mmCIF file of C-alpha atoms in Angstrom:
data_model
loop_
_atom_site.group_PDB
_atom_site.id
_atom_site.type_symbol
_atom_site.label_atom_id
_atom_site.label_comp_id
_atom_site.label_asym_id
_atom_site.label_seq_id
_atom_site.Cartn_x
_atom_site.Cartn_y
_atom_site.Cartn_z
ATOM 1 C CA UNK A 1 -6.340 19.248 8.585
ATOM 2 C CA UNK A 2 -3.895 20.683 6.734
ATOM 3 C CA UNK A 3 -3.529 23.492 4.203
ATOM 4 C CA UNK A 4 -2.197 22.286 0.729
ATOM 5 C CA UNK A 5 0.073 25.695 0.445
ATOM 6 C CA UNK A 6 -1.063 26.071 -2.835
ATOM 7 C CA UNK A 7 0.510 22.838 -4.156
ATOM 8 C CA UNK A 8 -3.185 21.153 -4.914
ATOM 9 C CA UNK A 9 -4.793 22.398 -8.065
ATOM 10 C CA UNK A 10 -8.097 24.250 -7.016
ATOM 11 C CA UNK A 11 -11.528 22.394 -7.466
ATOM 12 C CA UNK A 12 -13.242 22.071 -11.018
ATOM 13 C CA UNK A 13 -16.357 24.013 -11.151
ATOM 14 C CA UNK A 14 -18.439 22.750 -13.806
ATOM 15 C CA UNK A 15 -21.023 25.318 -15.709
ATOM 16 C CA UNK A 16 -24.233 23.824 -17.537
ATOM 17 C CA UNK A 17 -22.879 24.449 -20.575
ATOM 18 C CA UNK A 18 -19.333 22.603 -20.338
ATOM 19 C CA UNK A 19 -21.748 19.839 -18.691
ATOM 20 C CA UNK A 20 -23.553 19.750 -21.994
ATOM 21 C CA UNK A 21 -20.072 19.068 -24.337
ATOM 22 C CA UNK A 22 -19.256 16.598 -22.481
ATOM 23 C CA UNK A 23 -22.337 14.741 -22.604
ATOM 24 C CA UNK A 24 -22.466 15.405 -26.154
ATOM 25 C CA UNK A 25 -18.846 15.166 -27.166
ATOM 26 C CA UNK A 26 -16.948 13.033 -24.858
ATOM 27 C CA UNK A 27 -18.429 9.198 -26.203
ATOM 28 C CA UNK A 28 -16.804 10.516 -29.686
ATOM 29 C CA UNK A 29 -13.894 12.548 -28.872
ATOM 30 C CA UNK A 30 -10.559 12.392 -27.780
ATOM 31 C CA UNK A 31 -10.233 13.274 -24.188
ATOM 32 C CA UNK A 32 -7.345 15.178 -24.249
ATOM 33 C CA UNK A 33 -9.047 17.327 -27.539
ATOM 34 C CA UNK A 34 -11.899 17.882 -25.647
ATOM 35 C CA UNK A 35 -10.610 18.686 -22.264
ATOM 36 C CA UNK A 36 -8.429 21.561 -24.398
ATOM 37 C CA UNK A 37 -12.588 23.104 -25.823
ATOM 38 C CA UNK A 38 -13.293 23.325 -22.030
ATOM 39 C CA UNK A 39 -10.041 23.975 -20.260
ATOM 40 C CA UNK A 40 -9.888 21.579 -17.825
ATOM 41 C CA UNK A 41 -7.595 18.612 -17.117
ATOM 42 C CA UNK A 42 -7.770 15.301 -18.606
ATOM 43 C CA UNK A 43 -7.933 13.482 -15.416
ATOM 44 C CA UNK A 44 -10.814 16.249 -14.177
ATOM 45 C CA UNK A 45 -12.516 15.310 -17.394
ATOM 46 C CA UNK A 46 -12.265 11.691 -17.086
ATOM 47 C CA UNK A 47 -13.959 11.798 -13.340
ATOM 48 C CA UNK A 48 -16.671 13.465 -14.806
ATOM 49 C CA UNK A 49 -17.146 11.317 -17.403
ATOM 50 C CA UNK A 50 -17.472 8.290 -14.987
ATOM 51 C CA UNK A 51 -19.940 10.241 -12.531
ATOM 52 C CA UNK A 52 -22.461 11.317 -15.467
ATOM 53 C CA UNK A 53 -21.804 7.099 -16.729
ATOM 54 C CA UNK A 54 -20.237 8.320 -20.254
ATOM 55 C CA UNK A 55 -18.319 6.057 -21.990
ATOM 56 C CA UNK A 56 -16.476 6.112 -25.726
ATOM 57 C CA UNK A 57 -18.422 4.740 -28.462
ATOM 58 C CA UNK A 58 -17.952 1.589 -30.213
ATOM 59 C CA UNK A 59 -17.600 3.649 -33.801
ATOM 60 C CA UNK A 60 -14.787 5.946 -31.763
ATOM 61 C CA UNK A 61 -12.981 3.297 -30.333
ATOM 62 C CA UNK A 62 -12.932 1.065 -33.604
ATOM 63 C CA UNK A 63 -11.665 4.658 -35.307
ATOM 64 C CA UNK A 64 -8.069 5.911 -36.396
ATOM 65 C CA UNK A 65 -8.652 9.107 -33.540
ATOM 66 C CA UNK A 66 -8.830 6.412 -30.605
ATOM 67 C CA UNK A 67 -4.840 5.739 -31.372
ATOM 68 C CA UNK A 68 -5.404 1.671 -30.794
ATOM 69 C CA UNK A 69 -3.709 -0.738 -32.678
ATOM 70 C CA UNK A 70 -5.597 -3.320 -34.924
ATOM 71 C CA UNK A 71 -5.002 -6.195 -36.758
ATOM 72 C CA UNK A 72 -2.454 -5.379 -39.934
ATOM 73 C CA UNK A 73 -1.570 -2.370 -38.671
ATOM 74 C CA UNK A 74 1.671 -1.121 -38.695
ATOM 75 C CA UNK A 75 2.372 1.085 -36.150
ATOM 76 C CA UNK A 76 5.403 0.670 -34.538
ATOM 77 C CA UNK A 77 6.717 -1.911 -36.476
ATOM 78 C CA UNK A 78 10.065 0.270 -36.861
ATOM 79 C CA UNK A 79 10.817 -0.091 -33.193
ATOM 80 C CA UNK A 80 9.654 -3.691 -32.103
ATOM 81 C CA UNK A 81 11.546 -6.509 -30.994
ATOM 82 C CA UNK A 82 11.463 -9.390 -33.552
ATOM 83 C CA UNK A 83 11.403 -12.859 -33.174
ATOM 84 C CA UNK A 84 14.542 -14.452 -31.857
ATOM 85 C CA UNK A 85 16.454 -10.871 -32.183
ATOM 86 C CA UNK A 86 19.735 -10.651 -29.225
ATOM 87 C CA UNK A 87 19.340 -7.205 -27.574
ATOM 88 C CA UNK A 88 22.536 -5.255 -28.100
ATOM 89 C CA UNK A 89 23.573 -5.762 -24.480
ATOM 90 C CA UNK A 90 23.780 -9.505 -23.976
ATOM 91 C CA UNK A 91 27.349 -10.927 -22.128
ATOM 92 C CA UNK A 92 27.810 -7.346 -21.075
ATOM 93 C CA UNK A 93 27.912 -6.030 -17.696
ATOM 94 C CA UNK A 94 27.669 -2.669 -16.441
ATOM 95 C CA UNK A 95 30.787 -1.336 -14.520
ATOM 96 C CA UNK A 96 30.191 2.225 -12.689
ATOM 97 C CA UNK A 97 33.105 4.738 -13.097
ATOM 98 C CA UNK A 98 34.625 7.008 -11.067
ATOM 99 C CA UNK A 99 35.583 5.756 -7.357
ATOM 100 C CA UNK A 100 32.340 3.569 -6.853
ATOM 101 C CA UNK A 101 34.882 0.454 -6.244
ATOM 102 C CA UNK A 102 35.694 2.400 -2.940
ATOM 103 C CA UNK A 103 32.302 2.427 -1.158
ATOM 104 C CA UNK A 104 30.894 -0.800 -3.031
ATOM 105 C CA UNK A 105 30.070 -3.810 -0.204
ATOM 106 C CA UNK A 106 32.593 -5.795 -0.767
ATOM 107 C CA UNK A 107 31.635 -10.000 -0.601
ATOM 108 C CA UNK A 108 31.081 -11.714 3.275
ATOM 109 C CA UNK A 109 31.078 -8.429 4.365
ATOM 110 C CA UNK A 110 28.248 -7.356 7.063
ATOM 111 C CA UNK A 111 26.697 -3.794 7.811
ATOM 112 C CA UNK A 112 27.483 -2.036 11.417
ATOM 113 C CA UNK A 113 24.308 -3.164 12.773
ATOM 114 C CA UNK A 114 25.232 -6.846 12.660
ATOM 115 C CA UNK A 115 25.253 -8.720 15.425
ATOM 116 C CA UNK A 116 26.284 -12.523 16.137
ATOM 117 C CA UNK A 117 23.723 -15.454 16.577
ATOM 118 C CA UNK A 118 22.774 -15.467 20.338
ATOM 119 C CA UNK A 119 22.556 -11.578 20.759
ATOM 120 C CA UNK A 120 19.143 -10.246 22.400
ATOM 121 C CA UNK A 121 18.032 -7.129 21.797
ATOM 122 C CA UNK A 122 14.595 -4.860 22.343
ATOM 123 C CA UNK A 123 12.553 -4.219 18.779
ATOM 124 C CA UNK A 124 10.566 -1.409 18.429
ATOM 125 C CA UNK A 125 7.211 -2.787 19.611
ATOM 126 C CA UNK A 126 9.410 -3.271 23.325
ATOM 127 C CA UNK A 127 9.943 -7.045 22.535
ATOM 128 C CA UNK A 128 12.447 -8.783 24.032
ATOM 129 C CA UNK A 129 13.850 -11.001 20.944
ATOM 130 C CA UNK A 130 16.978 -13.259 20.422
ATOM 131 C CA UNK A 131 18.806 -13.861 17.200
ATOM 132 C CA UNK A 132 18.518 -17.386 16.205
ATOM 133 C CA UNK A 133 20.182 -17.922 13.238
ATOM 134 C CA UNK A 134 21.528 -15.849 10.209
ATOM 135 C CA UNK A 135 19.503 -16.781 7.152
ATOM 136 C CA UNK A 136 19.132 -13.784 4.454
ATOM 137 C CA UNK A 137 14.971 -12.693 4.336
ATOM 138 C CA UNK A 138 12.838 -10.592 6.918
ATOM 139 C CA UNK A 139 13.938 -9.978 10.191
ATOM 140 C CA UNK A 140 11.268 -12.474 11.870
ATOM 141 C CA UNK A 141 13.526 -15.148 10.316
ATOM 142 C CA UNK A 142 16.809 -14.092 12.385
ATOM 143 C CA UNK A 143 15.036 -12.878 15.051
ATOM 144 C CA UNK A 144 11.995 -14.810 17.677
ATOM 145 C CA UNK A 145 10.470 -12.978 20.532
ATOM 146 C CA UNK A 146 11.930 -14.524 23.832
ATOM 147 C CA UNK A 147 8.921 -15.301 25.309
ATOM 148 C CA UNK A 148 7.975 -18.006 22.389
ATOM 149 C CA UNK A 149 11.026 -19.415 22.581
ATOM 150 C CA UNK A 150 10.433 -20.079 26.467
ATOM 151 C CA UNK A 151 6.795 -21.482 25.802
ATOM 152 C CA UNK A 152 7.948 -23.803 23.052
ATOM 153 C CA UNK A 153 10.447 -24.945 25.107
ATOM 154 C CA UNK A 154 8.331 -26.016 28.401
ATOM 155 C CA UNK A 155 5.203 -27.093 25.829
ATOM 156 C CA UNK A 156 6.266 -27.502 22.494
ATOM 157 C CA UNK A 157 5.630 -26.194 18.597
ATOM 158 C CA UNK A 158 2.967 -23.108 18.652
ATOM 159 C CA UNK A 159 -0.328 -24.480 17.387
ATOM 160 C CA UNK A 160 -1.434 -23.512 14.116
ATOM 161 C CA UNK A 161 -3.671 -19.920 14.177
ATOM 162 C CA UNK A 162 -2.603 -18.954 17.880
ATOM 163 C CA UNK A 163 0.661 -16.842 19.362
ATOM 164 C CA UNK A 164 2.423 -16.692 22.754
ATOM 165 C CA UNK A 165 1.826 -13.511 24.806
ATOM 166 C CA UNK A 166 2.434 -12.518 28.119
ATOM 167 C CA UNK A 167 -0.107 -13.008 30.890
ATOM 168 C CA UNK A 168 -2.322 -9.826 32.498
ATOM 169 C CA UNK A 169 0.769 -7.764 34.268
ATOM 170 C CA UNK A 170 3.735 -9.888 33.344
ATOM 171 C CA UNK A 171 4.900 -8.537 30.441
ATOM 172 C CA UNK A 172 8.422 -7.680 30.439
ATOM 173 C CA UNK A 173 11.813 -7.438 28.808
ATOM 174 C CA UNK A 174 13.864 -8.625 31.709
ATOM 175 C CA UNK A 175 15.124 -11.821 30.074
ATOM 176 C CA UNK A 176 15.038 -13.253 33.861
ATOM 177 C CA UNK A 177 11.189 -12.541 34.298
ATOM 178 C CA UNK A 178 10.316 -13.740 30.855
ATOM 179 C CA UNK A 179 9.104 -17.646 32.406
ATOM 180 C CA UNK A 180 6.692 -20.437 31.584
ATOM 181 C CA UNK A 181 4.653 -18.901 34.210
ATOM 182 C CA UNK A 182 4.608 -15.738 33.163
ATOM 183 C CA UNK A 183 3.424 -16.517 29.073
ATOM 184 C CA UNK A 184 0.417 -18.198 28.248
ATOM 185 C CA UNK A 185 -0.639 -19.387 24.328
ATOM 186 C CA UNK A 186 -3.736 -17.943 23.228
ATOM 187 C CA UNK A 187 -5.674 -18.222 19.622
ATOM 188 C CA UNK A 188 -5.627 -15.381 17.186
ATOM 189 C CA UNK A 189 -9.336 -14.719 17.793
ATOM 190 C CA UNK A 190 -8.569 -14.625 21.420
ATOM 191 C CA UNK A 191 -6.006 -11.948 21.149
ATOM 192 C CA UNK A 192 -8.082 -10.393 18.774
ATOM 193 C CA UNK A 193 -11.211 -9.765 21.502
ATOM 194 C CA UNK A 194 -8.697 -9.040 24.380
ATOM 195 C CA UNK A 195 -7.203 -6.025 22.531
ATOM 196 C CA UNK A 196 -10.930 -4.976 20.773
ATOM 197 C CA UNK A 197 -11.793 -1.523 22.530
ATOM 198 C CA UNK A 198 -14.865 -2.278 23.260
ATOM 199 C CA UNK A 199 -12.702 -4.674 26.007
ATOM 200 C CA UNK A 200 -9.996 -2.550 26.728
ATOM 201 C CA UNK A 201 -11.760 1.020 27.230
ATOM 202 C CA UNK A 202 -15.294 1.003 26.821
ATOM 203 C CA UNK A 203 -14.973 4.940 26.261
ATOM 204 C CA UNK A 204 -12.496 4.339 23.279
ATOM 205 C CA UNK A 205 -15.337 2.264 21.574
ATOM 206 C CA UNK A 206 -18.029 5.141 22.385
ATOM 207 C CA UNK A 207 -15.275 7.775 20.555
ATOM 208 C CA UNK A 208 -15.112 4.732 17.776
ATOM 209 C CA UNK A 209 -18.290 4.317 17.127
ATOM 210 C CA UNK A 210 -19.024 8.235 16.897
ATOM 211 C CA UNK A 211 -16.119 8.585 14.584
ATOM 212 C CA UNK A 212 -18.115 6.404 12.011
ATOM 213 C CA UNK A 213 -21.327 7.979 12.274
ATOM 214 C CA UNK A 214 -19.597 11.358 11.898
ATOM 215 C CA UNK A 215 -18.059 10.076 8.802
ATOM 216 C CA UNK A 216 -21.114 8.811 6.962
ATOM 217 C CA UNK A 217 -22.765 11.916 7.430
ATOM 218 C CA UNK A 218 -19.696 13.797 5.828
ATOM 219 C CA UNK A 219 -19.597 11.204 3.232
ATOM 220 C CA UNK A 220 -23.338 11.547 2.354
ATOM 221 C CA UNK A 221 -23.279 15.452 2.578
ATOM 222 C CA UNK A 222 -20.386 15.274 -0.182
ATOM 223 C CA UNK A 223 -22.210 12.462 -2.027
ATOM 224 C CA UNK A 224 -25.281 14.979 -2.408
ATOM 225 C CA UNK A 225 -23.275 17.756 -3.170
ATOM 226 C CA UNK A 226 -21.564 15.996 -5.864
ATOM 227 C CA UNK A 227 -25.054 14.662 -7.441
ATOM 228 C CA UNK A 228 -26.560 18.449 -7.264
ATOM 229 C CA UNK A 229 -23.925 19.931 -9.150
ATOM 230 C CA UNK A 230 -24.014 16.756 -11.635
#
């Protein structure tokens, strides 16, 4: 954990008696009016409100003080946009100054990284992948993972819900190793249970499954403390 080096604002500690304006203020006052009485933030005072289940009154929030617009009023009117109005900027186009023409990408033209159709290269989850085609979007459009490209080609399209993998102690990104015999196509739900810790290290699951119970008991210790001082 981490030390907030004085960045965080410190905890709100609430006395009975700030406890009691709220309660008898906030459904009829303005948040940020009443938040000033206690000297507090509005966001601090808001929290509150929601823990103790206070809410603004119907009477406040049909009031002038709750700052919403109604039917007929006026508000505003000064600054809207009316009905068929043309903004000020239409058939204009903004040009940047200065020498912004020199560094601008200039059209057909391709960053350093680019590389042709048919290049392989090594992503950073150690996949061997090769670039298929050059359509704009996500990179998963340019580029497949070798080894679904081989079992599509020896068995055809990838059923629906299921991926290619590599089998137990094949996996590899030696394009020369990466064979029919060395992939196998498995369902989601398969892949899901192989890689589940409870299958992969039963001691990882034991660490799991005390992580959660260590957390529940920190979240219920706060829960209470929060509800005492309440």
């Amino acid at each position: 954990m981490t030390k907030s080096k004085g960045t965080n604002r410190p905890k709100w500690i609430w006395t009975p008696e700030q406890l009691d304006l709220v309660r008898q203020h906030f459904h009829c006052t303005q948040t940020r009016v009443l938040a000033t009485w206690i000297g507090c933030a509005e966001g601090v005072l808001n929290a509150k409100a929601y823990a103790l289940g206070l809410k603004k009154s119907t009477e406040y929030l049909n009031s002038p003080a709750c700052g919403r617009l109604t039917k007929g009023d006026k508000r505003g009117t000064s600054s809207r946009f009316l009905p068929k109005q043309t903004p000020w900027n239409k058939g204009t186009h903004y040009v940047a100054g200065g020498r912004s023409a020199e560094t601008r990408f200039k059209p057909g033209s391709k960053p350093h990284t680019w590389l042709p159709v048919g290049s392989y290269r090594i992503n950073s989850d150690n996949v061997l992948e090769l670039k298929v085609n050059d359509l704009p979007g996500a990179n998963h459009v340019r580029w497949h993972p070798v080894a679904r490209l081989v079992w599509i080609k020896a068995n055809g399209p990838v059923p629906a819900n299921h991926i290619v993998v590599f089998k137990a102690g094949r996996a590899t990104t030696v394009l020369e190793r990466i064979t029919p015999d060395a992939v196998e196509c498995i369902s989601r739900g398969e892949n899901a249970r192989r890689n589940h810790p409870r299958t992969k290290s039963p001691e990882l699951a034991q660490l799991v499954q005390l992580k959660g119970a260590i957390t529940r008991q920190v979240n219920r210790i706060h829960r209470e403390a929060q509800e005492q001082s309440a």
